Coordinates of C-alpha atoms in Angstrom, one line a residue:
M1 CA -40.4 -18.6 30.8
K2 CA -41.4 -16.7 27.7
K3 CA -40.5 -13.4 29.4
I4 CA -37.0 -14.8 30.3
L5 CA -36.5 -16.0 26.7
F6 CA -37.7 -12.6 25.3
F7 CA -35.2 -10.8 27.6
I8 CA -32.3 -13.0 26.5
L9 CA -33.1 -12.4 22.8
V10 CA -33.4 -8.6 23.3
F11 CA -30.2 -8.6 25.3
C12 CA -28.3 -10.5 22.7
S13 CA -29.6 -8.3 19.9
V14 CA -28.6 -5.1 21.7
S15 CA -25.2 -6.6 22.6
K16 CA -24.6 -7.5 18.9
S17 CA -25.6 -4.0 17.8
Y18 CA -23.4 -2.4 20.4
G19 CA -20.5 -4.6 19.3
A20 CA -20.9 -3.5 15.7
G21 CA -20.7 0.1 16.7
Y22 CA -18.0 0.0 19.4
G23 CA -16.9 -3.6 19.9
L24 CA -15.5 -5.3 22.9
Y25 CA -12.1 -6.5 21.9
N26 CA -11.2 -10.1 21.8
P27 CA -9.1 -11.9 19.1
Q28 CA -12.2 -13.5 17.6
N29 CA -14.4 -10.5 17.0
F30 CA -11.9 -7.7 16.6
S31 CA -11.9 -5.9 13.3
Y32 CA -10.4 -2.7 12.1
N33 CA -12.4 0.5 11.5
P34 CA -11.8 1.3 7.8
Q35 CA -13.1 4.8 8.1
A36 CA -10.7 5.7 10.9
G37 CA -7.8 3.7 9.7
E38 CA -5.2 4.3 7.0
K39 CA -5.9 4.0 3.3
L40 CA -3.3 1.8 1.7
L41 CA -1.9 2.0 -1.9
F42 CA 0.7 -0.2 -3.4
I43 CA 2.8 1.5 -6.1
L44 CA 4.8 -1.2 -7.9
D45 CA 7.6 -1.2 -10.5
Y46 CA 6.8 -2.6 -13.9
S47 CA 9.9 -1.0 -15.6
N48 CA 12.0 -3.1 -18.0
S49 CA 14.7 -3.7 -15.5
M50 CA 12.3 -5.9 -13.5
N51 CA 12.9 -8.5 -16.1
E52 CA 16.5 -8.9 -14.9
P53 CA 17.4 -12.3 -13.4
L54 CA 17.7 -12.8 -9.6
E55 CA 17.8 -16.0 -7.6
N56 CA 17.1 -18.2 -10.7
D57 CA 14.0 -16.2 -11.6
T58 CA 13.2 -12.6 -12.5
K59 CA 12.8 -9.7 -10.1
F60 CA 9.3 -9.2 -11.5
N61 CA 8.3 -12.8 -10.6
L62 CA 9.8 -12.5 -7.2
M63 CA 7.7 -9.4 -6.6
L64 CA 4.6 -11.2 -7.7
D65 CA 5.4 -14.1 -5.4
S66 CA 5.8 -11.7 -2.4
M67 CA 2.5 -9.9 -3.2
K68 CA 0.8 -13.3 -3.5
K69 CA 1.8 -14.0 0.1
I70 CA 1.1 -10.5 1.4
L71 CA -2.4 -9.9 0.0
P72 CA -4.1 -12.6 2.1
K73 CA -2.7 -11.0 5.2
I74 CA -4.6 -7.7 4.6
N75 CA -7.8 -7.4 6.5
P76 CA -10.7 -7.4 4.1
D77 CA -12.1 -4.2 5.6
T78 CA -8.9 -2.3 4.9
Q79 CA -9.2 0.0 2.0
V80 CA -6.4 -0.9 -0.4
G81 CA -5.5 -0.3 -4.0
L82 CA -2.8 -0.8 -6.6
R83 CA -1.0 1.6 -9.0
I84 CA 1.7 0.4 -11.4
Y85 CA 4.3 2.3 -13.4
G86 CA 6.7 1.5 -16.3
H87 CA 4.3 -1.0 -17.9
K88 CA 4.5 0.6 -21.4
M89 CA 7.2 2.4 -23.4
G90 CA 5.2 5.0 -25.5
F91 CA 6.4 6.6 -28.7
T92 CA 8.3 9.3 -27.0
P93 CA 10.3 9.6 -23.7
M94 CA 7.5 11.9 -22.4
E95 CA 4.9 9.2 -23.0
A96 CA 7.1 6.6 -21.3
C97 CA 7.5 9.0 -18.3
R98 CA 3.7 9.1 -18.0
A99 CA 3.3 5.3 -17.9
S100 CA 1.5 5.1 -14.6
T101 CA -1.9 3.6 -14.1
L102 CA -4.3 3.0 -11.2
A103 CA -4.7 -0.7 -11.8
A104 CA -7.1 -1.3 -8.9
P105 CA -8.9 1.6 -7.2
I106 CA -8.8 1.8 -3.4
A107 CA -11.6 -0.2 -1.9
R108 CA -12.4 -2.7 0.8
N109 CA -12.1 -6.5 0.2
N110 CA -9.9 -5.7 -2.7
S111 CA -7.1 -8.4 -2.6
E112 CA -8.6 -10.5 -5.4
N113 CA -8.9 -7.5 -7.7
I114 CA -5.3 -6.5 -7.0
S115 CA -4.1 -10.1 -7.6
F116 CA -5.9 -10.1 -11.0
A117 CA -4.5 -6.6 -11.9
L118 CA -1.0 -7.7 -11.1
L119 CA -1.0 -10.3 -13.9
K120 CA -2.6 -8.2 -16.6
R121 CA 0.6 -6.3 -17.6
K122 CA 4.3 -7.0 -18.0
P123 CA 7.4 -4.9 -17.3
R124 CA 8.5 -2.8 -20.3
G125 CA 9.3 0.8 -19.8
M126 CA 11.0 3.5 -17.6
T127 CA 10.8 4.5 -14.0
P128 CA 8.5 7.5 -13.4
I129 CA 8.5 7.4 -9.6
T130 CA 7.7 11.0 -9.0
Y131 CA 5.0 11.2 -11.5
S132 CA 3.4 8.1 -10.0
L133 CA 3.5 9.6 -6.5
K134 CA 1.9 12.8 -7.8
Q135 CA -0.9 10.9 -9.5
A136 CA -1.5 8.8 -6.5
I137 CA -1.7 11.7 -4.0
K138 CA -3.8 14.0 -6.3
Y139 CA -6.2 11.4 -7.8
D140 CA -6.1 8.0 -6.2
F141 CA -6.7 9.2 -2.6
M142 CA -9.3 11.8 -3.8
G143 CA -12.3 11.8 -1.4
F144 CA -10.5 9.9 1.3
T145 CA -9.9 11.4 4.7
G146 CA -7.4 10.3 7.3
K147 CA -3.9 8.9 6.9
K148 CA -2.8 7.8 3.4
H149 CA -0.2 5.1 3.3
I150 CA 1.8 4.3 0.2
I151 CA 4.1 1.2 -0.2
L152 CA 6.4 2.0 -3.1
L153 CA 8.5 -0.7 -4.7
T154 CA 11.3 0.1 -7.2
D155 CA 14.4 -1.7 -8.5
G156 CA 16.0 1.6 -9.6
G157 CA 16.1 5.3 -9.2
E158 CA 13.9 7.9 -11.0
N159 CA 14.9 8.2 -14.6
C160 CA 12.4 10.8 -15.8
D161 CA 14.2 14.0 -14.8
E162 CA 12.4 14.4 -11.5
S163 CA 13.3 13.8 -7.9
P164 CA 10.9 12.0 -5.5
C165 CA 12.9 13.4 -2.6
T166 CA 12.4 17.0 -3.7
F167 CA 8.8 16.3 -4.3
V168 CA 8.0 15.0 -0.9
M169 CA 10.1 17.7 0.8
N170 CA 7.7 20.2 -0.8
L171 CA 4.7 18.0 -0.1
I172 CA 5.1 18.0 3.7
K173 CA 5.1 21.8 3.7
I174 CA 1.4 21.7 2.8
R175 CA 0.2 18.4 4.1
R176 CA 1.2 15.7 6.6
D177 CA -1.4 13.0 5.9
V178 CA 0.8 10.9 3.5
Q179 CA 3.3 8.3 4.6
I180 CA 5.5 6.6 2.0
D181 CA 7.3 3.3 2.7
V182 CA 9.9 2.6 0.1
I183 CA 11.3 -0.8 -0.8
A184 CA 14.4 -0.5 -2.9
F185 CA 14.8 -3.9 -4.6
N186 CA 18.3 -5.0 -5.5
I187 CA 19.6 -1.5 -6.1
N188 CA 23.3 -0.9 -6.0
N189 CA 23.5 2.8 -7.0
D190 CA 24.2 4.8 -3.8
E191 CA 22.7 8.0 -5.2
D192 CA 19.5 6.2 -6.1
L193 CA 19.3 4.7 -2.6
E194 CA 19.8 8.1 -1.0
Q195 CA 17.0 9.6 -3.1
L196 CA 14.6 6.7 -2.1
R197 CA 15.7 6.8 1.5
C198 CA 14.9 10.5 1.6
T199 CA 11.5 9.8 0.1
A200 CA 10.6 7.5 2.9
L201 CA 12.1 9.2 5.9
V202 CA 10.9 12.7 5.0
T203 CA 7.3 11.4 5.2
S204 CA 8.0 9.4 8.4
G205 CA 7.9 6.2 6.3
K206 CA 10.0 3.0 6.4
F207 CA 12.9 2.4 4.1
C208 CA 13.9 -1.2 3.2
D209 CA 17.0 -2.0 1.1
A210 CA 16.1 -5.4 -0.1
K211 CA 18.7 -7.5 -1.9
T212 CA 17.0 -10.8 -1.8
S213 CA 13.4 -12.2 -2.2
A214 CA 13.3 -12.9 1.5
Q215 CA 14.2 -9.3 2.3
L216 CA 11.6 -8.1 -0.2
Y217 CA 8.9 -10.1 1.5
N218 CA 9.9 -8.8 4.9
G219 CA 9.8 -5.2 3.6
F220 CA 6.2 -5.7 2.4
N221 CA 5.3 -7.5 5.6
N222 CA 6.7 -4.8 7.9
S223 CA 4.7 -2.2 6.1
I224 CA 1.5 -4.2 6.3
E225 CA 2.0 -4.8 10.0
G226 CA 2.5 -1.0 10.4
V227 CA -0.9 -0.4 8.9
K228 CA -2.5 -2.8 11.3
N229 CA -0.9 -1.2 14.3
V230 CA -2.0 2.3 13.3
E231 CA -5.6 1.1 12.7
A232 CA -5.8 -0.7 16.0
K233 CA -4.5 2.4 17.9
I234 CA -7.2 4.5 16.2
L235 CA -10.0 2.1 16.9
I236 CA -9.3 1.2 20.5
P237 CA -9.8 4.7 22.0
A238 CA -13.1 4.9 20.1
M239 CA -14.3 1.6 21.7
K240 CA -13.8 3.1 25.2
K241 CA -16.3 5.9 24.7

């Protein structure tokens, strides 16, 4: 009897160890491999225009509400971070066009830190989209391998004498590991929309033209679901080895 019990304990221990390394998929024990999966970075608009009213609230508050719903849906093992831009004016236009901050560095189990960081600042300044993308790709993803996934939200076009479309067209000539999903929130300028659509599509990302809070949430949700699907595709072949 003791030998049988010993065998059962050893078998369970080995099975558990094997599951941690490779896993046998079922809905209860499946988790994503954060090393193989994408690294996710939100880049969110804190420019002054986010104070404008929409649906009996402000665009800024509607963004916060969407993020409040989205963050709990992110797997704790997913490496995710937050960059914000436009949160300060500066004394000169140049300073205002450098108002971009990594508010929560990319890490696992990071939703609570991101939630806290979202509330620390208010919308105030300009819209340095291109500068924010440059900072994110050069610094925020430093040391990370694999796919880098950006979810960029803006309620207007670039207003710092740069072009995000031109930037990503040059970027893909030298690297293809960055995908940018763009959510254009309540933008009515066709030229701005085309620039943002280009920014997404050139990097094989998704483009969402969100006019309402419901469409804003759907834009975030579609991007998050895309990350899950990619991570699952990367992990499942590894489990078969």
